[in-house]
Tab-separated table of C-alpha atoms and ligand atoms in Angstrom:
chain	number	residue	atom	x	y	z
A	1	MET	CA	33.225	-6.155	-14.834
A	2	SER	CA	30.737	-6.360	-12.006
A	3	VAL	CA	27.195	-7.643	-12.192
A	4	ILE	CA	24.616	-4.876	-12.694
A	5	GLN	CA	22.501	-4.312	-9.592
A	6	ALA	CA	19.012	-2.896	-9.111
A	7	PRO	CA	19.045	0.890	-8.406
A	8	ARG	CA	19.432	2.020	-4.793
A	9	GLY	CA	16.155	2.110	-2.914
A	10	THR	CA	14.457	-0.441	-5.189
A	11	PHE	CA	13.911	-4.155	-4.598
A	12	ASP	CA	12.978	-7.305	-6.461
A	13	VAL	CA	9.846	-9.201	-5.524
A	14	LEU	CA	11.018	-12.810	-5.608
A	15	PRO	CA	8.619	-15.786	-5.707
A	16	ALA	CA	9.059	-16.303	-1.951
A	17	ASP	CA	7.739	-12.747	-1.277
A	18	ALA	CA	5.126	-12.744	-4.007
A	19	ALA	CA	2.668	-14.958	-2.146
A	20	ARG	CA	2.300	-12.583	0.826
A	21	ARG	CA	1.938	-9.578	-1.441
A	22	ALA	CA	-0.751	-11.375	-3.429
A	23	ALA	CA	-2.487	-12.324	-0.174
A	24	LEU	CA	-2.456	-8.664	0.941
A	25	GLU	CA	-3.832	-7.515	-2.399
A	26	ALA	CA	-6.658	-10.075	-2.218
A	27	HIS	CA	-7.326	-9.063	1.400
A	28	ALA	CA	-7.602	-5.368	0.472
A	29	ALA	CA	-9.823	-6.170	-2.510
A	30	ARG	CA	-12.166	-8.192	-0.293
A	31	ILE	CA	-12.530	-5.477	2.349
A	32	LEU	CA	-12.809	-2.506	0.010
A	33	GLU	CA	-14.975	-4.075	-2.668
A	34	ALA	CA	-17.379	-5.393	-0.041
A	35	ALA	CA	-17.766	-1.737	1.012
A	36	GLY	CA	-18.526	-0.662	-2.574
A	37	TYR	CA	-15.125	0.660	-3.674
A	38	GLY	CA	-14.226	0.020	-7.334
A	39	ARG	CA	-10.645	-0.532	-8.416
A	40	ILE	CA	-8.851	2.108	-10.455
A	41	GLU	CA	-5.445	2.050	-12.125
A	42	THR	CA	-3.937	5.269	-13.447
A	43	PRO	CA	-0.739	5.615	-15.548
A	44	THR	CA	2.699	5.291	-13.953
A	45	PHE	CA	3.625	8.778	-15.159
A	46	GLU	CA	1.612	11.976	-15.418
A	47	ALA	CA	2.122	15.605	-16.445
A	48	THR	CA	4.492	17.134	-13.849
A	49	GLU	CA	2.058	19.995	-13.342
A	50	LEU	CA	-0.505	17.593	-11.850
A	51	PHE	CA	1.743	17.096	-8.831
A	52	SER	CA	3.182	20.598	-8.537
A	53	ARG	CA	-0.391	21.954	-8.452
A	54	GLY	CA	-2.015	19.017	-6.656
A	55	VAL	CA	0.508	17.997	-3.999
A	56	GLY	CA	1.832	21.546	-3.545
A	57	ALA	CA	4.875	23.304	-5.037
A	58	ALA	CA	6.412	23.940	-1.594
A	59	THR	CA	6.263	20.323	-0.338
A	60	ASP	CA	9.383	18.137	0.005
A	61	ILE	CA	7.823	15.685	-2.432
A	62	VAL	CA	7.615	18.245	-5.239
A	63	GLN	CA	10.785	20.146	-4.306
A	64	LYS	CA	13.154	17.227	-3.861
A	65	GLU	CA	11.673	13.809	-4.440
A	66	MET	CA	10.112	13.608	-7.885
A	67	TYR	CA	11.511	11.640	-10.822
A	68	THR	CA	10.856	14.140	-13.581
A	69	PHE	CA	11.884	13.780	-17.225
A	70	ASP	CA	11.262	15.267	-20.625
A	71	ASP	CA	9.123	13.075	-22.883
A	72	GLY	CA	11.305	13.970	-25.877
A	73	GLY	CA	8.756	16.473	-27.162
A	74	GLY	CA	9.365	19.228	-24.609
A	75	ARG	CA	6.661	18.064	-22.200
A	76	SER	CA	7.609	17.459	-18.574
A	77	LEU	CA	6.443	14.134	-17.121
A	78	THR	CA	6.840	12.732	-13.607
A	79	LEU	CA	6.714	9.203	-12.180
A	80	ARG	CA	3.753	9.373	-9.789
A	81	PRO	CA	4.899	10.074	-6.208
A	82	GLU	CA	1.358	9.525	-4.860
A	83	GLY	CA	-2.107	8.486	-6.012
A	84	THR	CA	-4.623	11.108	-4.917
A	85	ALA	CA	-3.906	13.780	-7.551
A	86	PRO	CA	-3.975	11.163	-10.370
A	87	VAL	CA	-7.307	9.775	-9.132
A	88	CYS	CA	-8.768	13.308	-9.074
A	89	ARG	CA	-7.408	13.912	-12.577
A	90	ALA	CA	-9.128	10.708	-13.749
A	91	TYR	CA	-12.389	11.731	-12.006
A	92	LEU	CA	-12.396	15.027	-13.908
A	93	GLU	CA	-11.196	13.586	-17.205
A	94	HIS	CA	-13.890	10.882	-17.253
A	95	GLY	CA	-16.729	13.103	-16.084
A	96	MET	CA	-17.298	10.953	-12.994
A	97	HIS	CA	-19.283	13.785	-11.426
A	98	LYS	CA	-22.159	12.508	-13.610
A	99	LEU	CA	-22.166	9.196	-11.751
A	100	PRO	CA	-24.162	8.815	-8.530
A	101	GLN	CA	-22.056	10.485	-5.815
A	102	PRO	CA	-19.862	9.817	-4.034
A	103	VAL	CA	-17.529	7.859	-6.285
A	104	LYS	CA	-15.600	5.343	-4.175
A	105	LEU	CA	-12.311	4.082	-5.604
A	106	TRP	CA	-9.339	1.984	-4.477
A	107	TYR	CA	-5.944	1.128	-5.913
A	108	MET	CA	-2.813	-0.865	-5.347
A	109	SER	CA	-0.059	0.668	-7.427
A	110	SER	CA	3.645	1.523	-7.456
A	111	PHE	CA	4.867	5.004	-6.522
A	112	TYR	CA	8.233	6.749	-6.826
A	113	ARG	CA	10.012	9.152	-4.493
A	114	ALA	CA	13.721	10.001	-4.471
A	115	GLU	CA	14.050	9.611	-0.692
A	116	ALA	CA	17.074	8.432	1.286
A	117	PRO	CA	16.524	4.652	1.361
A	118	GLN	CA	16.269	2.771	4.660
A	119	ARG	CA	14.195	-0.075	6.105
A	120	GLY	CA	10.598	0.621	5.095
A	121	ARG	CA	11.540	3.587	2.910
A	122	TYR	CA	12.174	2.953	-0.772
A	123	ARG	CA	12.379	4.859	-4.031
A	124	GLN	CA	9.869	2.570	-5.673
A	125	PHE	CA	7.183	1.348	-3.286
A	126	TRP	CA	3.568	0.231	-3.416
A	127	GLN	CA	0.509	1.734	-1.779
A	128	ILE	CA	-2.993	0.465	-1.228
A	129	GLY	CA	-5.224	3.531	-1.311
A	130	ALA	CA	-8.902	4.436	-1.057
A	131	GLU	CA	-10.557	7.684	-2.169
A	132	VAL	CA	-14.164	8.861	-1.756
A	133	ILE	CA	-14.954	11.754	-4.093
A	134	GLY	CA	-18.149	13.795	-3.886
A	135	SER	CA	-19.058	13.559	-0.211
A	136	ALA	CA	-18.440	16.163	2.493
A	137	THR	CA	-19.872	14.144	5.381
A	138	ALA	CA	-18.122	13.189	8.598
A	139	GLU	CA	-19.469	9.654	8.031
A	140	THR	CA	-17.202	9.398	4.972
A	141	ASP	CA	-14.097	10.242	7.008
A	142	ALA	CA	-15.107	7.800	9.751
A	143	GLU	CA	-15.875	5.032	7.233
A	144	LEU	CA	-12.469	5.467	5.586
A	145	ILE	CA	-10.632	5.403	8.914
A	146	LEU	CA	-12.502	2.265	9.996
A	147	LEU	CA	-11.747	0.516	6.705
A	148	LEU	CA	-8.027	1.247	7.060
A	149	ALA	CA	-8.101	0.072	10.685
A	150	GLU	CA	-9.821	-3.138	9.602
A	151	LEU	CA	-7.352	-3.709	6.762
A	152	LEU	CA	-4.355	-3.333	9.081
A	153	GLN	CA	-5.771	-5.221	12.044
A	154	SER	CA	-7.137	-8.187	10.153
A	155	PHE	CA	-3.910	-8.575	8.182
A	156	GLY	CA	-2.072	-8.774	11.489
A	157	VAL	CA	-0.178	-5.469	11.667
A	158	ARG	CA	1.096	-5.385	15.222
A	159	GLU	CA	-0.210	-2.728	17.636
A	160	PRO	CA	-1.484	-0.162	15.160
A	161	ARG	CA	-1.932	3.271	16.790
A	162	LEU	CA	-4.266	5.830	15.276
A	163	LEU	CA	-3.228	9.479	15.506
A	164	LEU	CA	-6.025	11.880	14.663
A	165	SER	CA	-6.352	15.602	14.138
A	166	SER	CA	-8.113	18.292	12.145
A	167	LEU	CA	-6.418	20.994	10.098
A	168	GLY	CA	-9.500	23.173	9.614
A	169	THR	CA	-9.522	25.272	6.455
A	170	PRO	CA	-6.570	26.949	4.692
A	171	ALA	CA	-7.811	30.336	6.001
A	172	THR	CA	-7.843	29.102	9.616
A	173	ARG	CA	-4.377	27.654	9.125
A	174	ALA	CA	-2.986	30.916	7.730
A	175	GLU	CA	-4.332	32.865	10.711
A	176	TYR	CA	-3.011	30.234	13.093
A	177	ARG	CA	0.469	30.346	11.525
A	178	GLU	CA	0.619	34.072	12.208
A	179	GLU	CA	-0.511	33.584	15.783
A	180	LEU	CA	2.056	30.820	16.319
A	181	ALA	CA	4.864	32.883	14.736
A	182	ALA	CA	3.988	35.773	17.059
A	183	PHE	CA	4.059	33.421	20.050
A	184	LEU	CA	7.474	32.063	18.991
A	185	HIS	CA	8.911	35.556	18.476
A	186	ALA	CA	7.696	36.522	21.946
A	187	HIS	CA	9.512	33.476	23.411
A	188	GLU	CA	12.728	33.528	21.369
A	189	ASP	CA	14.814	33.468	24.575
A	190	SER	CA	13.489	30.037	25.482
A	191	LEU	CA	13.729	28.421	22.039
A	192	SER	CA	16.699	26.734	20.367
A	193	SER	CA	18.515	28.806	17.745
A	194	ASP	CA	17.524	26.559	14.822
A	195	VAL	CA	13.842	26.929	15.766
A	196	VAL	CA	14.233	30.724	15.977
A	197	ALA	CA	15.888	30.759	12.549
A	198	ARG	CA	12.871	28.979	11.019
A	199	ILE	CA	10.054	30.925	12.674
A	200	ASP	CA	8.984	32.787	9.570
A	201	LEU	CA	9.795	29.943	7.180
A	202	ASN	CA	7.879	27.198	8.970
A	203	PRO	CA	6.735	27.915	12.541
A	204	LEU	CA	5.068	24.470	12.809
A	205	ARG	CA	8.494	22.803	12.810
A	206	ALA	CA	8.981	24.148	16.351
A	207	PHE	CA	6.686	21.361	17.588
A	208	ASP	CA	9.130	18.721	16.259
A	209	SER	CA	12.135	20.101	18.174
A	210	LYS	CA	14.016	17.655	20.423
A	211	ASP	CA	15.515	20.470	22.558
A	212	PRO	CA	14.113	20.204	26.141
A	213	THR	CA	13.755	23.968	26.699
A	214	THR	CA	11.990	24.392	23.362
A	215	ARG	CA	9.698	21.466	24.161
A	216	ALA	CA	8.791	22.992	27.510
A	217	THR	CA	8.005	26.315	25.820
A	218	MET	CA	5.912	24.642	23.140
A	219	ARG	CA	3.588	23.094	25.716
A	220	ALA	CA	2.124	26.569	26.197
A	221	ALA	CA	1.981	27.359	22.444
A	222	PRO	CA	-1.431	27.827	20.813
A	223	LYS	CA	-2.773	24.674	19.117
A	224	LEU	CA	-4.542	24.639	15.770
A	225	LEU	CA	-7.202	22.272	17.130
A	226	ASP	CA	-8.296	25.027	19.548
A	227	ARG	CA	-8.646	27.546	16.708
A	228	LEU	CA	-10.975	25.633	14.379
A	229	ALA	CA	-13.996	27.478	12.959
A	230	PRO	CA	-17.269	26.228	14.535
A	231	GLU	CA	-18.324	24.187	11.420
A	232	ASP	CA	-14.906	22.515	11.246
A	233	ALA	CA	-14.921	21.774	14.965
A	234	ALA	CA	-18.424	20.276	14.655
A	235	HIS	CA	-17.322	18.101	11.707
A	236	PHE	CA	-14.368	16.856	13.716
A	237	GLN	CA	-16.578	16.177	16.729
A	238	ARG	CA	-18.884	14.006	14.573
A	239	VAL	CA	-15.942	12.002	13.206
A	240	ARG	CA	-14.759	11.391	16.771
A	241	GLU	CA	-18.205	10.322	17.942
A	242	MET	CA	-18.459	7.728	15.178
A	243	LEU	CA	-15.011	6.340	15.970
A	244	ASP	CA	-16.012	6.207	19.652
A	245	ASP	CA	-19.224	4.357	18.744
A	246	ALA	CA	-17.177	1.879	16.702
A	247	GLU	CA	-14.862	1.497	19.722
A	248	LEU	CA	-11.836	2.396	17.641
A	249	ARG	CA	-9.216	3.929	19.886
A	250	TYR	CA	-7.305	6.984	18.721
A	251	GLU	CA	-4.975	9.589	20.153
A	252	LEU	CA	-5.489	13.257	19.425
A	253	GLU	CA	-2.293	14.575	17.883
A	254	PRO	CA	-2.839	18.345	17.590
A	255	THR	CA	0.459	18.849	15.756
A	256	LEU	CA	0.059	16.057	13.192
A	257	VAL	CA	1.682	17.293	9.986
A	258	ARG	CA	1.189	15.509	6.680
A	259	GLY	CA	3.704	15.880	3.863
A	260	LEU	CA	1.113	16.958	1.282
A	261	ASP	CA	-0.571	20.336	0.956
A	262	TYR	CA	-4.071	19.315	-0.100
A	263	TYR	CA	-5.559	18.445	3.283
A	264	ALA	CA	-8.360	20.291	5.056
A	265	ARG	CA	-10.282	19.200	8.157
A	266	THR	CA	-9.738	15.559	9.229
A	267	VAL	CA	-6.204	14.092	9.023
A	268	TYR	CA	-4.801	10.871	10.508
A	269	GLU	CA	-1.960	8.390	10.515
A	270	PHE	CA	-1.616	4.801	11.661
A	271	THR	CA	1.748	3.862	13.154
A	272	SER	CA	3.167	0.555	14.332
A	273	GLU	CA	6.145	0.058	16.642
A	274	ALA	CA	6.847	-3.120	14.674
A	275	LEU	CA	8.327	-0.880	11.974
A	276	GLY	CA	10.865	0.789	14.263
A	277	ALA	CA	10.776	4.341	15.523
A	278	ALA	CA	12.164	6.207	12.493
A	279	GLN	CA	9.719	4.960	9.910
A	280	SER	CA	6.729	3.897	11.935
A	281	THR	CA	3.893	5.280	9.774
A	282	VAL	CA	2.008	2.486	8.046
A	283	GLY	CA	-0.627	4.640	6.392
A	284	GLY	CA	-2.241	8.035	6.450
A	285	GLY	CA	-4.751	10.292	4.847
A	286	GLY	CA	-7.474	12.817	5.361
A	287	ARG	CA	-9.989	15.102	3.765
A	288	TYR	CA	-8.917	17.146	0.722
A	289	ASP	CA	-11.889	19.312	-0.179
A	290	GLY	CA	-9.874	21.930	-2.104
A	291	LEU	CA	-7.839	19.653	-4.372
A	292	MET	CA	-10.326	19.343	-7.220
A	293	GLU	CA	-10.387	23.137	-7.604
A	294	GLN	CA	-6.567	23.234	-7.567
A	295	LEU	CA	-6.857	21.042	-10.659
A	296	ASP	CA	-9.381	23.434	-12.309
A	297	GLY	CA	-12.339	21.182	-11.524
A	298	PRO	CA	-15.589	22.229	-9.840
A	299	PRO	CA	-15.604	22.412	-6.015
A	300	THR	CA	-15.845	18.737	-4.971
A	301	PRO	CA	-15.359	17.486	-1.416
A	302	ALA	CA	-13.231	14.350	-1.071
A	303	SER	CA	-11.456	12.201	1.469
A	304	GLY	CA	-9.063	9.242	1.393
A	305	TRP	CA	-5.960	7.394	2.589
A	306	ALA	CA	-3.032	5.342	1.439
A	307	ALA	CA	-0.976	2.691	3.232
A	308	GLY	CA	2.440	1.378	2.243
A	309	VAL	CA	2.364	-2.250	1.113
A	310	GLU	CA	5.957	-2.926	2.217
A	311	ARG	CA	5.279	-1.299	5.580
A	312	ILE	CA	2.159	-3.412	6.146
A	313	LEU	CA	4.200	-6.526	5.351
A	314	LEU	CA	6.986	-5.395	7.716
A	315	GLY	CA	4.451	-4.706	10.456
A	316	ALA	CA	2.603	-8.023	10.228
A	317	PRO	CA	4.222	-11.203	11.548
A	318	GLU	CA	4.745	-13.717	8.771
A	319	PRO	CA	2.324	-16.611	8.734
A	320	PRO	CA	3.874	-19.893	7.596
A	321	THR	CA	3.573	-19.888	3.831
A	322	ALA	CA	1.843	-22.953	2.518
A	323	ALA	CA	3.636	-24.040	-0.629
A	324	GLN	CA	1.457	-24.688	-3.641
A	325	PRO	CA	0.664	-28.427	-3.473
A	326	VAL	CA	1.984	-30.468	-6.372
A	327	ASP	CA	-0.432	-33.236	-7.374
A	328	LEU	CA	1.750	-34.850	-9.983
A	329	TYR	CA	5.393	-34.878	-10.959
A	330	VAL	CA	6.005	-36.365	-14.406
A	331	ALA	CA	9.366	-38.134	-14.544
A	332	ILE	CA	11.048	-39.072	-17.799
A	333	ALA	CA	12.529	-42.589	-17.605
A	334	THR	CA	14.203	-42.824	-21.007
A	335	ALA	CA	15.643	-40.237	-23.374
A	336	ASP	CA	12.956	-40.809	-26.010
A	337	ALA	CA	10.010	-40.528	-23.588
A	338	GLY	CA	9.993	-36.713	-23.508
A	339	ARG	CA	7.121	-36.315	-25.924
A	340	ALA	CA	4.863	-38.795	-24.092
A	341	ALA	CA	5.722	-37.151	-20.751
A	342	PHE	CA	4.951	-33.717	-22.126
A	343	HIS	CA	1.597	-34.994	-23.336
A	344	LEU	CA	0.800	-36.398	-19.890
A	345	VAL	CA	1.663	-33.205	-17.991
A	346	SER	CA	-0.493	-31.170	-20.402
A	347	GLU	CA	-3.405	-33.566	-19.872
A	348	ALA	CA	-2.972	-33.250	-16.084
A	349	ARG	CA	-3.069	-29.431	-16.238
A	350	ARG	CA	-6.139	-29.469	-18.471
A	351	ALA	CA	-7.809	-31.646	-15.844
A	352	GLY	CA	-7.092	-28.971	-13.207
A	353	LEU	CA	-4.225	-30.752	-11.456
A	354	SER	CA	-1.123	-28.922	-10.323
A	355	ALA	CA	1.523	-30.741	-12.327
A	356	GLN	CA	5.226	-30.329	-13.045
A	357	LEU	CA	7.436	-31.915	-15.675
A	358	GLU	CA	11.072	-32.857	-15.280
A	359	LEU	CA	13.015	-30.125	-17.114
A	360	ALA	CA	16.583	-30.565	-15.894
A	361	GLY	CA	17.619	-33.919	-17.439
A	362	ARG	CA	18.139	-35.593	-14.021
A	363	SER	CA	18.646	-39.328	-13.528
A	364	LEU	CA	15.492	-41.197	-12.510
A	365	LYS	CA	16.764	-41.266	-8.929
A	366	GLY	CA	17.370	-37.499	-9.062
A	367	GLN	CA	13.872	-36.961	-10.422
A	368	LEU	CA	12.287	-38.889	-7.567
A	369	LYS	CA	14.323	-36.818	-5.124
A	370	GLN	CA	13.124	-33.608	-6.775
A	371	ALA	CA	9.491	-34.804	-6.630
A	372	ASP	CA	9.990	-35.484	-2.930
A	373	ARG	CA	11.448	-31.984	-2.346
A	374	LEU	CA	8.374	-30.470	-4.004
A	375	GLY	CA	6.068	-32.590	-1.856
A	376	ALA	CA	4.431	-34.164	-4.925
A	377	ARG	CA	1.623	-36.578	-4.158
A	378	TYR	CA	2.232	-38.729	-7.228
A	379	VAL	CA	5.070	-39.362	-9.616
A	380	ALA	CA	4.290	-40.739	-13.072
A	381	ILE	CA	7.333	-42.459	-14.546
A	382	VAL	CA	6.979	-42.281	-18.306
A	383	GLY	CA	9.021	-44.536	-20.542
A	384	THR	CA	8.483	-45.748	-24.082
A	385	ASP	CA	6.077	-48.563	-23.101
A	386	SER	CA	2.405	-47.977	-23.419
A	387	GLU	CA	2.196	-48.251	-19.640
A	388	VAL	CA	3.126	-45.633	-17.065
A	389	ALA	CA	4.279	-46.428	-13.523
A	390	LEU	CA	2.370	-44.289	-11.035
A	391	LYS	CA	3.980	-43.994	-7.639
A	392	GLU	CA	2.052	-42.672	-4.652
A	393	MET	CA	4.729	-40.856	-2.689
A	394	ASP	CA	3.209	-41.180	0.803
A	395	SER	CA	2.773	-44.938	0.754
A	396	GLY	CA	5.548	-45.660	-1.757
A	397	GLU	CA	3.107	-47.897	-3.647
A	398	GLN	CA	3.731	-48.166	-7.374
A	399	THR	CA	1.227	-49.452	-9.959
A	400	ASP	CA	1.328	-49.628	-13.758
A	401	TYR	CA	-1.505	-48.024	-15.706
A	402	ALA	CA	-2.325	-47.527	-19.377
A	403	ARG	CA	-1.264	-43.948	-20.263
A	404	ASN	CA	-4.800	-42.681	-20.678
A	405	ALA	CA	-5.822	-44.093	-17.291
A	406	VAL	CA	-3.225	-42.180	-15.237
A	407	ILE	CA	-5.030	-38.859	-14.855
A	408	PRO	CA	-8.494	-40.380	-14.188
A	409	THR	CA	-6.861	-42.534	-11.486
A	410	ILE	CA	-5.361	-39.506	-9.733
A	411	LEU	CA	-8.626	-37.577	-10.015
A	412	ARG	CA	-10.554	-40.461	-8.469
A	413	SER	CA	-8.054	-40.871	-5.655
A	414	HIS	CA	-8.417	-37.469	-4.077
A	415	THR	CA	-10.844	-34.628	-4.006
A	416	LEU	CA	-9.257	-31.457	-5.295
A	417	PRO	CA	-9.323	-28.458	-2.990
B	1	HAM	P1	1.662	9.574	2.305
B	1	HAM	O1	1.565	9.757	3.783
B	1	HAM	O2	2.686	10.369	1.596
B	1	HAM	O3	0.222	9.863	1.734
B	1	HAM	O4	1.924	8.050	1.976
B	1	HAM	C1	1.077	7.046	2.470
B	1	HAM	C2	1.877	5.837	2.915
B	1	HAM	O5	2.718	5.379	1.856
B	1	HAM	C3	2.841	6.106	4.047
B	1	HAM	O6	2.184	6.078	5.292
B	1	HAM	C4	3.829	4.968	3.903
B	1	HAM	O7	3.299	3.783	4.482
B	1	HAM	C5	3.877	4.774	2.404
B	1	HAM	N1	5.093	5.425	1.867
B	1	HAM	C6	5.262	6.725	1.568
B	1	HAM	N2	6.512	6.952	1.109
B	1	HAM	C7	7.145	5.742	1.112
B	1	HAM	C8	8.448	5.299	0.751
B	1	HAM	N3	9.363	6.132	0.271
B	1	HAM	N4	8.743	3.976	0.900
B	1	HAM	C9	7.819	3.109	1.376
B	1	HAM	N5	6.567	3.473	1.722
B	1	HAM	C10	6.226	4.770	1.603
B	1	HAM	C11	-0.115	9.838	0.421
B	1	HAM	O8	0.599	9.399	-0.445
B	1	HAM	C12	-1.517	10.336	0.163
B	1	HAM	N6	-1.786	10.226	-1.279
B	1	HAM	C13	-2.534	9.567	0.976
B	1	HAM	C14	-3.923	10.011	0.726
B	1	HAM	C15	-4.843	9.426	-0.072
B	1	HAM	N7	-4.489	11.108	1.216
B	1	HAM	C16	-5.732	11.219	0.755
B	1	HAM	N8	-5.947	10.200	-0.031
């Protein structure tokens, strides 16, 4: 029999990794809560319909990547593949439109997609996300982009690049698709056969082709950014001006495609070479003004982003992790001293000290070695006498104290951080 392993595409967070994840969570909380975003946590699974309607029935996520199951009562449930549709569901369900608008929310949660696993791409992963619901302004989009830039930069993600575009409205996009398909049909002779085969299915894919002739042809293809309606173009211009004022550099990426259907107007992605070419997107988002109506809610403009926790950690060089300092290691000198030692370690913890008790039945020599490995400042050697030997590890000095004087002595000797 072989040992059972975690499912493909999942990973364990071991204590050595937990500290950096906790640091990232605290970092995100600081930045987002200082900007007035409140934390939200939605359930791990939702009605399947939320995602087929919200994310879009034709997307890869809904078509191929969802973990969907029957709840035993004939209702279809799905492990959340993303957080925006659930947050909108919660906004509607809790009548948040009655709160002062916009409602600004953030989350750090686990998500599930049945993708082919590779470095930076998992089947269970975590995202930090931010959503602003109830505001149509360009300032909202710019604020969100700047907050994500700040989160990534100040956590140390190497060389983040911002790719920016606007998708206009669904009507503009439909017209543009037709125009692009007509362009592609007119140039079939100078396109690769796989691009020609997909013209009517998904003409936008032509921009992703690696074939040199196709790429040359596509340079002359019409771009969606040049077809925006005047109000959408003006909105985009305002977002750009605010990013310019904030001196945040971006690259216009007229063919930026996001994997979710709910976007309108502003869209963006942050990439980092530190992640490798294949999976370089650290985070992305945009405006999704039509989503609330897709979910049978009233028309409500909204905008947001999400960034992958594992990708942020991969993209940021590791700072040396400072181990939790151990103030006191309580060693047990004789077999019958366990109870007294236990009492002492409890007293130390109540006093706010970081304290550990010998739990492995080591010899006294082995216990001192273990205390040294942990970097303990003091070792209290507890026997059956009423006195306890307190050893200061740095100096090696050892002094006997009455049991009830040990903790006050340590507290007096150093100021706690
Ligand atoms: P998304 O682009 O699908 O957007 O995902 C956002 C980020 O989640 C990605 O940039 C990536 O860092 C991370 N991510 C996605 N899939 C995986 C995976 N399989 N393994 C590891 N990390 C992954 C959304 O999910 C939208 N809800 C973002 C949004 C919020 N738009 C508006 N508001």
